[in-house]
PDB file of C-alpha atoms and ligand atoms in Angstrom:
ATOM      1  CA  UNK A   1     124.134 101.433 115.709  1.00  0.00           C
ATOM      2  CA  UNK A   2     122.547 103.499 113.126  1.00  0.00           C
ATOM      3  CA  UNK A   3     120.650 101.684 110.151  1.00  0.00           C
ATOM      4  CA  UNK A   4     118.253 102.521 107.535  1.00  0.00           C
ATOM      5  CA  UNK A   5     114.755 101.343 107.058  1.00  0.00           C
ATOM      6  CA  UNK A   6     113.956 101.205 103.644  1.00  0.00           C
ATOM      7  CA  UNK A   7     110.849 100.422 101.777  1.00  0.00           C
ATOM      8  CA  UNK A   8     107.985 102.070  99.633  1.00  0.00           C
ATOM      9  CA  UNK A   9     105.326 103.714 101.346  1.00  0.00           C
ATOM     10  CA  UNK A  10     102.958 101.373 103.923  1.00  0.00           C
ATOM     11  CA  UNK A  11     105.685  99.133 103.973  1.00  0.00           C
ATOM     12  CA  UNK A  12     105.815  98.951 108.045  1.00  0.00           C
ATOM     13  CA  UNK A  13     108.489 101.082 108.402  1.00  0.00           C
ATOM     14  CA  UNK A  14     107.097 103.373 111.314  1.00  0.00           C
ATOM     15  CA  UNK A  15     105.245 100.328 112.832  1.00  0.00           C
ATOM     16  CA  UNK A  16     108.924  98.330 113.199  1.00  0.00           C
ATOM     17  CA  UNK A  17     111.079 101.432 114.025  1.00  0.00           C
ATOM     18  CA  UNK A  18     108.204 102.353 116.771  1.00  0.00           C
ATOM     19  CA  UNK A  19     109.279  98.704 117.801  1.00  0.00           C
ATOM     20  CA  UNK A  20     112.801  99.107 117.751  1.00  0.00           C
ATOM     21  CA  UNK A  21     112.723 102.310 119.930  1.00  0.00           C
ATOM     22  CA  UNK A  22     111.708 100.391 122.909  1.00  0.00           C
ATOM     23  CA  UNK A  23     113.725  97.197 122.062  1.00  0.00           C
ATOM     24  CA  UNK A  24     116.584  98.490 121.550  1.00  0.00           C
ATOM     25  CA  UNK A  25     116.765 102.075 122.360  1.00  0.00           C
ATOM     26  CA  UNK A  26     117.257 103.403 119.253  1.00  0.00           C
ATOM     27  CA  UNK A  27     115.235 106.860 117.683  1.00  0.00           C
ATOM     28  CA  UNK A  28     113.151 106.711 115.201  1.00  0.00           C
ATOM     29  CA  UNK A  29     113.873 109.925 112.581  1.00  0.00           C
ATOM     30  CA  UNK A  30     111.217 109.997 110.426  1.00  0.00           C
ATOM     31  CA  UNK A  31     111.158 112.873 107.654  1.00  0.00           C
ATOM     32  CA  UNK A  32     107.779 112.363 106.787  1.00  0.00           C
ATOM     33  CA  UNK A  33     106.604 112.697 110.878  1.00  0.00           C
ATOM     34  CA  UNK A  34     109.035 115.754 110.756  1.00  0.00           C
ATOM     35  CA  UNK A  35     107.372 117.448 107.980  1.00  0.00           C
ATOM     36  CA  UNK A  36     104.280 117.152 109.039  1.00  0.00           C
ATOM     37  CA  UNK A  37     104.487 118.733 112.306  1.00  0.00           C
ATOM     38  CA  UNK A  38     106.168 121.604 110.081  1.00  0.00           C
ATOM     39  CA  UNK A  39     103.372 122.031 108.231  1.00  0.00           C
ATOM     40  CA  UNK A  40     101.194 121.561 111.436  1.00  0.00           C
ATOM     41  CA  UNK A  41     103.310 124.569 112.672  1.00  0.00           C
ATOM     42  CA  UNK A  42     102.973 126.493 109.817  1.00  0.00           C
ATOM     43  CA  UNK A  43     106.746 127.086 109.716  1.00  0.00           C
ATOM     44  CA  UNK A  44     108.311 127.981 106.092  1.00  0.00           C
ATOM     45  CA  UNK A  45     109.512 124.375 105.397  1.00  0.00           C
ATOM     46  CA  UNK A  46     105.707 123.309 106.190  1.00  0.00           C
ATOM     47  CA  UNK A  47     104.456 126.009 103.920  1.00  0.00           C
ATOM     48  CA  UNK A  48     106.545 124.808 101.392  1.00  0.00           C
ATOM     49  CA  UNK A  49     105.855 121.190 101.737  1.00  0.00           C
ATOM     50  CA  UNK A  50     102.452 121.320 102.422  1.00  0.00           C
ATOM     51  CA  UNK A  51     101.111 121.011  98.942  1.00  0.00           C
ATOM     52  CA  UNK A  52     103.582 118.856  97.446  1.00  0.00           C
ATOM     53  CA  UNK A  53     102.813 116.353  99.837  1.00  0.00           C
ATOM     54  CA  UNK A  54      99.099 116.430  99.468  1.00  0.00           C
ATOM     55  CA  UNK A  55      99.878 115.603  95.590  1.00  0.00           C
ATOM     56  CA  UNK A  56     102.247 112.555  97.028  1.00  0.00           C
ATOM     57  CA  UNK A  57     105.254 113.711  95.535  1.00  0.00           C
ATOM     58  CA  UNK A  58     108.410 114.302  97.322  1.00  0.00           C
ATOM     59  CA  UNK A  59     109.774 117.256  98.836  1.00  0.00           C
ATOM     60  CA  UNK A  60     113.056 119.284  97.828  1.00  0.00           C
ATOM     61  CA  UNK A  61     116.445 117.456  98.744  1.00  0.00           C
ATOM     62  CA  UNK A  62     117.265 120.988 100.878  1.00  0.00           C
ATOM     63  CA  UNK A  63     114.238 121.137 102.733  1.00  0.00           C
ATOM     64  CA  UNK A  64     114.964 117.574 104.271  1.00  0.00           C
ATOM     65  CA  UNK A  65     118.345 117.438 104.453  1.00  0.00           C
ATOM     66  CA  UNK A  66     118.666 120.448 106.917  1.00  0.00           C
ATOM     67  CA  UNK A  67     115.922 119.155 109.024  1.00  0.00           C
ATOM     68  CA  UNK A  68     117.795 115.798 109.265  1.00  0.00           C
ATOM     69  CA  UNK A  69     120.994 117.364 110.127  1.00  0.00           C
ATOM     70  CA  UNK A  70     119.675 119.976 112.870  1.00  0.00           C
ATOM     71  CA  UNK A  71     117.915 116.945 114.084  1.00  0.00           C
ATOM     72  CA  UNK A  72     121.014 114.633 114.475  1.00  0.00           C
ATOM     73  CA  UNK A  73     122.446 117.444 116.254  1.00  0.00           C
ATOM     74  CA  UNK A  74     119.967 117.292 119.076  1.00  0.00           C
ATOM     75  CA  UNK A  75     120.803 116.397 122.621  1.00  0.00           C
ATOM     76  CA  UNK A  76     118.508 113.416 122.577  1.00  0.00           C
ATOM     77  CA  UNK A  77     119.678 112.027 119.499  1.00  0.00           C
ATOM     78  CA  UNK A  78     123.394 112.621 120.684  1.00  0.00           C
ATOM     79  CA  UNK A  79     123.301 110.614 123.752  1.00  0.00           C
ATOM     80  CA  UNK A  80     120.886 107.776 122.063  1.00  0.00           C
ATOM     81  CA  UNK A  81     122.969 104.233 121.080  1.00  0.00           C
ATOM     82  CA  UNK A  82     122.420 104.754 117.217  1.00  0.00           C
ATOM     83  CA  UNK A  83     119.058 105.917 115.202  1.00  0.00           C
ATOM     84  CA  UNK A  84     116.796 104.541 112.859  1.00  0.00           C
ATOM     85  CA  UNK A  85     116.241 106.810 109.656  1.00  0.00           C
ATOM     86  CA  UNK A  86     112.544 105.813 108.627  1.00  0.00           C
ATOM     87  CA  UNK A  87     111.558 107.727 105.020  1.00  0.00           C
ATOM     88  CA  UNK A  88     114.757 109.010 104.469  1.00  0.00           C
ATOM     89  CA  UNK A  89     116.990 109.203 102.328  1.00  0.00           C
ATOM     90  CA  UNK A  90     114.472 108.826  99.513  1.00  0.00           C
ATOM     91  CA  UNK A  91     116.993 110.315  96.200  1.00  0.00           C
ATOM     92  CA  UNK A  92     119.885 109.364  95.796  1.00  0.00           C
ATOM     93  CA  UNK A  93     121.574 113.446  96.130  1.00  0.00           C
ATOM     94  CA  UNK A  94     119.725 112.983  99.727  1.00  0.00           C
ATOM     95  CA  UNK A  95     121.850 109.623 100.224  1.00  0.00           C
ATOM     96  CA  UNK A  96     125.384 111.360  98.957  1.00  0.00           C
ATOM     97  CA  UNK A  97     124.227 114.058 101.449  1.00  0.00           C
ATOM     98  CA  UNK A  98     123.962 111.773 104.107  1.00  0.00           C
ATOM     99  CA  UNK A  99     126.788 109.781 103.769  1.00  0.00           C
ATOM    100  CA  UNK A 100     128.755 113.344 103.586  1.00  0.00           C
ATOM    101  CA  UNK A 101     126.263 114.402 106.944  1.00  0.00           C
ATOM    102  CA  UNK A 102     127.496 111.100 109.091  1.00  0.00           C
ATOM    103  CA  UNK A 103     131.303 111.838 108.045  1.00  0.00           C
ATOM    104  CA  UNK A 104     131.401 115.227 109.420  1.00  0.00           C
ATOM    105  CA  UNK A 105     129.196 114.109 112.734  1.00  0.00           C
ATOM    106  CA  UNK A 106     131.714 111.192 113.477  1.00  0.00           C
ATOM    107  CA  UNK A 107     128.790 108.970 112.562  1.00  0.00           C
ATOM    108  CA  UNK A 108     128.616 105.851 110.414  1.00  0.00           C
ATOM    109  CA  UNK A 109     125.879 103.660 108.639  1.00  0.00           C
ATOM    110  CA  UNK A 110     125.377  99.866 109.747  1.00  0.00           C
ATOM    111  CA  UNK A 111     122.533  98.735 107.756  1.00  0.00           C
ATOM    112  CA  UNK A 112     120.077  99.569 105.359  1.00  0.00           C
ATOM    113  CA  UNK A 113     117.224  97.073 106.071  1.00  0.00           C
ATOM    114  CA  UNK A 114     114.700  96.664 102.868  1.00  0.00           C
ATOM    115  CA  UNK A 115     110.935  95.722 103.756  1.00  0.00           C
ATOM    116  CA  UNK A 116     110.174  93.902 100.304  1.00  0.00           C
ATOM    117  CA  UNK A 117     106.482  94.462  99.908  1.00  0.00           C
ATOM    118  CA  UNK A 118     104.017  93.865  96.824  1.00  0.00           C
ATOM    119  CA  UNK A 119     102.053  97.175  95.419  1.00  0.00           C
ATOM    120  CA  UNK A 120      99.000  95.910  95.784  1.00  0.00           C
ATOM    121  CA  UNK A 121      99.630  95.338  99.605  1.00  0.00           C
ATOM    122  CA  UNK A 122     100.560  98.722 100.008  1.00  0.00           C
ATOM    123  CA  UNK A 123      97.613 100.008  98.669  1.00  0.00           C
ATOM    124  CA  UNK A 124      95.877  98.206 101.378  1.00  0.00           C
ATOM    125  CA  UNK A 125      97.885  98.910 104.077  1.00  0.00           C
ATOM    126  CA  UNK A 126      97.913 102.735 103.449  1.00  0.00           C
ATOM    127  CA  UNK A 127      94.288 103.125 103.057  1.00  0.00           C
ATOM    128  CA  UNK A 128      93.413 101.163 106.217  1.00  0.00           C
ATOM    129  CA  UNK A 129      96.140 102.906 108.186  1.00  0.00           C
ATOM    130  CA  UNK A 130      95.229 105.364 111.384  1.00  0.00           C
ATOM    131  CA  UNK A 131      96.929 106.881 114.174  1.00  0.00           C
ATOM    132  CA  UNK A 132      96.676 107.336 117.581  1.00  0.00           C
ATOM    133  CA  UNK A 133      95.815 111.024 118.371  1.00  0.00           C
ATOM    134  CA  UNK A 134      97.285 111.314 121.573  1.00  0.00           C
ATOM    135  CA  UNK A 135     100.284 109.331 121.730  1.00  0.00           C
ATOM    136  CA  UNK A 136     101.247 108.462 117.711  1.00  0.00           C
ATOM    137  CA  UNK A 137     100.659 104.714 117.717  1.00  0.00           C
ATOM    138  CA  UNK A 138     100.079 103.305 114.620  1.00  0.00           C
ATOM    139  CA  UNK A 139      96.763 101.373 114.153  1.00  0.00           C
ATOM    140  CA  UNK A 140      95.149  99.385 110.734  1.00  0.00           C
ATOM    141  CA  UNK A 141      91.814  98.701 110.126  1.00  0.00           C
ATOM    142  CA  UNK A 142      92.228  94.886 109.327  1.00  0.00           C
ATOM    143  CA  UNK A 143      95.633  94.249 110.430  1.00  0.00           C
ATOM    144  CA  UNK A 144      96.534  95.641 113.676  1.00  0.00           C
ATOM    145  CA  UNK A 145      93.251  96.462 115.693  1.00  0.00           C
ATOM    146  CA  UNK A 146      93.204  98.333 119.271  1.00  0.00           C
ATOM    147  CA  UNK A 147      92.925  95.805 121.832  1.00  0.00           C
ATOM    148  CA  UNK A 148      89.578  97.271 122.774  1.00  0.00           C
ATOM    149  CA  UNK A 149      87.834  99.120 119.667  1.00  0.00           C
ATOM    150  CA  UNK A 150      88.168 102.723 119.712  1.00  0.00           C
ATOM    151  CA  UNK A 151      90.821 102.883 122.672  1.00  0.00           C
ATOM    152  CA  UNK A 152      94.453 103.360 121.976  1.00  0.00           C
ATOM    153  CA  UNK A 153      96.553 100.436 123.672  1.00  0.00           C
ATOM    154  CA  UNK A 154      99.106 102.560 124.660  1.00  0.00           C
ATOM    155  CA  UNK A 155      97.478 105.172 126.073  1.00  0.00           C
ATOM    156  CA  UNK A 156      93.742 104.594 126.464  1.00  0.00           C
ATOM    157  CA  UNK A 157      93.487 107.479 124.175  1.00  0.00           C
ATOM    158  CA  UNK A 158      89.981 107.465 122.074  1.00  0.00           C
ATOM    159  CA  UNK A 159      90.809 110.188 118.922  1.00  0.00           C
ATOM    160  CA  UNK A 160      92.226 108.753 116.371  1.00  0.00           C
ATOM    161  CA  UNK A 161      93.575 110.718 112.925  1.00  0.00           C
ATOM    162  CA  UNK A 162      93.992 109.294 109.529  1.00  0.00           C
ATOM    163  CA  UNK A 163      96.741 111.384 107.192  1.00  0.00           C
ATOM    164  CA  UNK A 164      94.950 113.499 104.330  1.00  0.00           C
ATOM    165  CA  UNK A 165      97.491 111.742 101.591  1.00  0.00           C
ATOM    166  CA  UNK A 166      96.528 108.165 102.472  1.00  0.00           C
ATOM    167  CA  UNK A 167      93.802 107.924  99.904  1.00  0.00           C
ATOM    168  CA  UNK A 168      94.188 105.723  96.714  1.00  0.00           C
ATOM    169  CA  UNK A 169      94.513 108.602  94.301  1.00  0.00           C
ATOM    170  CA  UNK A 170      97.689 109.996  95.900  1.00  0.00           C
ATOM    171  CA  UNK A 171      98.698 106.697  97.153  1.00  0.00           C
ATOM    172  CA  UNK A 172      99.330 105.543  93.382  1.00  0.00           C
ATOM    173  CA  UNK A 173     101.582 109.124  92.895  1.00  0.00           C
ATOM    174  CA  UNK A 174     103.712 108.216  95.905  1.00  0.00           C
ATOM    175  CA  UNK A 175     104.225 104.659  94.544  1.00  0.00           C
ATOM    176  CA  UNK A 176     105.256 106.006  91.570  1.00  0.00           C
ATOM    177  CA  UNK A 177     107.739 108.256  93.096  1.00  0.00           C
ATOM    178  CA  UNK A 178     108.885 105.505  95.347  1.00  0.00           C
ATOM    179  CA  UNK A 179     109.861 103.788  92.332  1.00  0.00           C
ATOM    180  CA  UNK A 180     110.901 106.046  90.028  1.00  0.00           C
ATOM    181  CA  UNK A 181     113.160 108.331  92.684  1.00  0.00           C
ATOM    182  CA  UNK A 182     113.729 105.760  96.042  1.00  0.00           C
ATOM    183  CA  UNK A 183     114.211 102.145  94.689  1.00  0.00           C
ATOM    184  CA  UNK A 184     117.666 103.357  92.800  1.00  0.00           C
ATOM    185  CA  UNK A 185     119.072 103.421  96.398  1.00  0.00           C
ATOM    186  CA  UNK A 186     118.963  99.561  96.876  1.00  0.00           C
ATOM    187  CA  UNK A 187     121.940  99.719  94.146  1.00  0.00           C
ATOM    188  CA  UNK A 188     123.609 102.909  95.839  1.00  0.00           C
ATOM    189  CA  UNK A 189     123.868 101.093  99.003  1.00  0.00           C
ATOM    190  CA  UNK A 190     123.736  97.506  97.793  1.00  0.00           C
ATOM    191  CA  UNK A 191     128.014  98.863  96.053  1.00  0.00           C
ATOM    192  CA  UNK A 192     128.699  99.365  99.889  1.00  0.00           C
ATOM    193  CA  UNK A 193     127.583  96.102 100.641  1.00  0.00           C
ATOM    194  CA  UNK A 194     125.288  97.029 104.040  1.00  0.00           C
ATOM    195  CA  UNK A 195     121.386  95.783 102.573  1.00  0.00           C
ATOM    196  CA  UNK A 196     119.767  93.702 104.342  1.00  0.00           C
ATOM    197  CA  UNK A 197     116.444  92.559 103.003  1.00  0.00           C
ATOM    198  CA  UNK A 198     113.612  91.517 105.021  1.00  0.00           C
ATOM    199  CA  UNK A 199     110.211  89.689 104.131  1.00  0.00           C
ATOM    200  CA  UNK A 200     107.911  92.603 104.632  1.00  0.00           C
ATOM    201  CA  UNK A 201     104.830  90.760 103.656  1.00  0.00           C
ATOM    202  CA  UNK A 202     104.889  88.394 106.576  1.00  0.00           C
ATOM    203  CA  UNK A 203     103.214  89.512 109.307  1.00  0.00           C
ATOM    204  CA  UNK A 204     103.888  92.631 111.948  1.00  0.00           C
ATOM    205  CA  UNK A 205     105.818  90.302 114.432  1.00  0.00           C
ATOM    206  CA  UNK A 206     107.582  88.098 112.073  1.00  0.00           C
ATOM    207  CA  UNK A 207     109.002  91.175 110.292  1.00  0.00           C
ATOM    208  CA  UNK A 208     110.151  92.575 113.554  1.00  0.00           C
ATOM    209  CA  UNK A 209     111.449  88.802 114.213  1.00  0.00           C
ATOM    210  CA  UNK A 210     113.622  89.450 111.321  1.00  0.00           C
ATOM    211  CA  UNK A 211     114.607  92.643 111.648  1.00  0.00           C
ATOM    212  CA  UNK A 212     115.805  92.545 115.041  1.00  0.00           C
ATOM    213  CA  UNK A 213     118.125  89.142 113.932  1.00  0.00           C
ATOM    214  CA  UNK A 214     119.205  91.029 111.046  1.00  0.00           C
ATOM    215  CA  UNK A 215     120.048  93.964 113.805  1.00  0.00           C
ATOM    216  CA  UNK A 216     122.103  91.024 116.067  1.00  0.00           C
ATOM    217  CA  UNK A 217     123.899  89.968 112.803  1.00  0.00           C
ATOM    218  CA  UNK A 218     124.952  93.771 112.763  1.00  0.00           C
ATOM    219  CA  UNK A 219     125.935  94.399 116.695  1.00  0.00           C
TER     220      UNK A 219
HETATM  221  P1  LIG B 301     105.191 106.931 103.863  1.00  0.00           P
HETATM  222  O1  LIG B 301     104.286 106.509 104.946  1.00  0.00           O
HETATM  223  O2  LIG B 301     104.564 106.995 102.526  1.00  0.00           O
HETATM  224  O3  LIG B 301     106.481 106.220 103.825  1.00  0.00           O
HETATM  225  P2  LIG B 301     106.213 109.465 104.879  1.00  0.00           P
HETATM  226  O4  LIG B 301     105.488 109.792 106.120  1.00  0.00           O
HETATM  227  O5  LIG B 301     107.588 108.944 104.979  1.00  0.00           O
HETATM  228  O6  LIG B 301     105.323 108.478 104.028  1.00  0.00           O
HETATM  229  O7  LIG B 301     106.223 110.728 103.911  1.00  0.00           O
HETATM  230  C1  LIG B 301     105.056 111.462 103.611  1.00  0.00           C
HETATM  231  C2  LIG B 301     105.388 112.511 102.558  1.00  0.00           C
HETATM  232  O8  LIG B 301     106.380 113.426 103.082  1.00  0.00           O
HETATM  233  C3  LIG B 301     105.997 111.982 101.261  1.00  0.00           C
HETATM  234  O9  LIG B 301     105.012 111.569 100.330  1.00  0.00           O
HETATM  235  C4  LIG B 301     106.794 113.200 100.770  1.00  0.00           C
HETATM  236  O10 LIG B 301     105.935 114.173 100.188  1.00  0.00           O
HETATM  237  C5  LIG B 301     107.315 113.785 102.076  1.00  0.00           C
HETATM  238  N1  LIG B 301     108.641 113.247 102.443  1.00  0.00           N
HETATM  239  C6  LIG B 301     108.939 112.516 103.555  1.00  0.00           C
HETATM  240  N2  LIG B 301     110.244 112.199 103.593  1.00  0.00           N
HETATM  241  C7  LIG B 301     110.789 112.743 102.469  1.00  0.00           C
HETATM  242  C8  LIG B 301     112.108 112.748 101.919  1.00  0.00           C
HETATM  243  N3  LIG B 301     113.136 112.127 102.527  1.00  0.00           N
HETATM  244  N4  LIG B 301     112.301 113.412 100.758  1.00  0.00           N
HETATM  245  C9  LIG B 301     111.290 114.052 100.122  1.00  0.00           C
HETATM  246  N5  LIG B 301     110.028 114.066 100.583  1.00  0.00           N
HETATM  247  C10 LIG B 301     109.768 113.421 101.748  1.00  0.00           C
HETATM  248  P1  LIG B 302     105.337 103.097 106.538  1.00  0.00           P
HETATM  249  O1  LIG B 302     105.881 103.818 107.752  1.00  0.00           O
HETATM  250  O2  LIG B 302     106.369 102.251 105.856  1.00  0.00           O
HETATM  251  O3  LIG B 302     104.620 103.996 105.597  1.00  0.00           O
HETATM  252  P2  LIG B 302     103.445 101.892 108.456  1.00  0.00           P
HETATM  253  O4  LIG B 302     104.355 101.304 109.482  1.00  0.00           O
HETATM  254  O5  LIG B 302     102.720 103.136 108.803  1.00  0.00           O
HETATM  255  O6  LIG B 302     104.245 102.055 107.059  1.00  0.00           O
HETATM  256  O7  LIG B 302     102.401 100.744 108.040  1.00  0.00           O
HETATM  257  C1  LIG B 302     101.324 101.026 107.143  1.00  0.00           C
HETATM  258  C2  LIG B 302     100.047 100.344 107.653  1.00  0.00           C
HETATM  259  O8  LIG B 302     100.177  98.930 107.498  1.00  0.00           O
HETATM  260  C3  LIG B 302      99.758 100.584 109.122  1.00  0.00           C
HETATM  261  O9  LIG B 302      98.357 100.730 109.277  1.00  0.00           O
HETATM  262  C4  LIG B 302     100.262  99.317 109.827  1.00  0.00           C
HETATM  263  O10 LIG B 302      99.477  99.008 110.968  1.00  0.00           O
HETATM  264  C5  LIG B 302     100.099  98.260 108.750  1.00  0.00           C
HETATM  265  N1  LIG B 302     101.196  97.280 108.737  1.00  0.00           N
HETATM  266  C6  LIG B 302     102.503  97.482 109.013  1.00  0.00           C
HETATM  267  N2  LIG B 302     103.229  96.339 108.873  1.00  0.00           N
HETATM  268  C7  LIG B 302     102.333  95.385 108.481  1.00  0.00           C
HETATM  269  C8  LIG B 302     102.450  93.975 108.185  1.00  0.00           C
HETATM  270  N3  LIG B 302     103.644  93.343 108.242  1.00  0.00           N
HETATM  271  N4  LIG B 302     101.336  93.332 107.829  1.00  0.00           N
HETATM  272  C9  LIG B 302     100.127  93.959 107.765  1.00  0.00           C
HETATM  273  N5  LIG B 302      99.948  95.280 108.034  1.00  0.00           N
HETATM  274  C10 LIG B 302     101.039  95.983 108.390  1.00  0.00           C
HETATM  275 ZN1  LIG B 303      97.685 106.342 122.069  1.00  0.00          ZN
END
């Protein structure tokens, strides 16, 4: 099963597809994790990306596309029941790509499940948001604590990183380009007839509650 998760920024959609990896199987291909261990790297798609994603606006359709397509063609993601594409597509020339991509893999699209979350939310759950150094669990400051402050629950790690566009300023950009750029592709996929829309202002487990019935609804 391969489905889309698809909301604006600091909508949960790493925190659920984190969720549906071990539930379920499923992996998580998230551009934005991809491009940042490119820039990380310092390969040429980081070194292209790098800025434009410290301003909060989106990267080039080309750049993404060919890391989502060498990705699908990895072992892993070969012998995996079905992925979860978290952050992507975000235009819709990434989402004709795609749809062209999963044709010429023998692959098909399920769902697209929409987190519907309020603006001002976001800007609270983005600015509040930190990760796990070690291991890449996701961690808020208000909503979803460490067990034990300062260790990781999954791995007892105790460094912790916060990303350098999570700060209002560029927050507000990315909303903007969320809605000016990514929201169009509710209609694209809504003529297909596979959305799904979920209550993504309930809490962490209620929105994986309802994702994983829309998921059963699917199988
Ligand atoms: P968020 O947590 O806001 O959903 P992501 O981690 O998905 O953020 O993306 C971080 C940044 O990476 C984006 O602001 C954008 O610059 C870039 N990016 C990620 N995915 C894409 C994409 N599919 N197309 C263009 N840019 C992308
Ligand atoms: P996205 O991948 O869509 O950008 P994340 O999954 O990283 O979003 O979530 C953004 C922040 O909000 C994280 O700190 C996460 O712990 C928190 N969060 C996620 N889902 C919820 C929720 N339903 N209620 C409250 N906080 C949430
Ligand atoms: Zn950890």
């Amino acid at each position: 099963m391969n489905i889309i998760l698809f909301g604006p920024p600091g909508a949960g959609k790493g925190t659920q597809a984190k969720r549906l990896e071990k539930s379920r199987n499923l992996i998580q291909l998230s551009t934005g994790d991809m491009l940042r261990a490119a820039v990380k790297a310092g390969t040429e798609y980081g070194k292209k990306a790098k800025d434009v994603m410290e301003k909060g606006e989106l990267v080039t359709d080309e750049i993404v596309i060919n890391i989502i397509s060498d990705r699908l063609d990895e072992a892993d993601v070969k012998a995996a029941p079905g992925v979860i594409f978290d952050g992507f597509p975000r235009t819709v020339a990434q989402a004709e790509e795609l749809d062209k991509m999963l044709d010429s893999k023998g692959m098909k699209l399920d769902g697209v499940v929409v987190l519907d979350v309020d603006d001002e939310a976001l800007v609270e759950r983005i600015t509040g948001r930190y990760t796990c150094a070690k291991c890449g669990k996701g961690y808020h400051d208000t909503f979803e604590k460490p067990a034990r402050e300062g260790v990781c629950d999954e791995c007892g790690g105790t460094e912790f990183t916060r990303r350098a566009d999570d700060n209002e300023e560029t927050v507000r950009s990315r909303l903007s380009a969320y809605h000016a750029q990514t929201s169009p592709l509710i209609d694209y996929y809504e003529s297909k007839g596979i959305v799904k829309k979920v209550d993504g202002m309930a809490a962490i487990d209620d929105v994986t509650r309802q994702i994983e019935e829309v998921l059963d609804s699917l199988a």
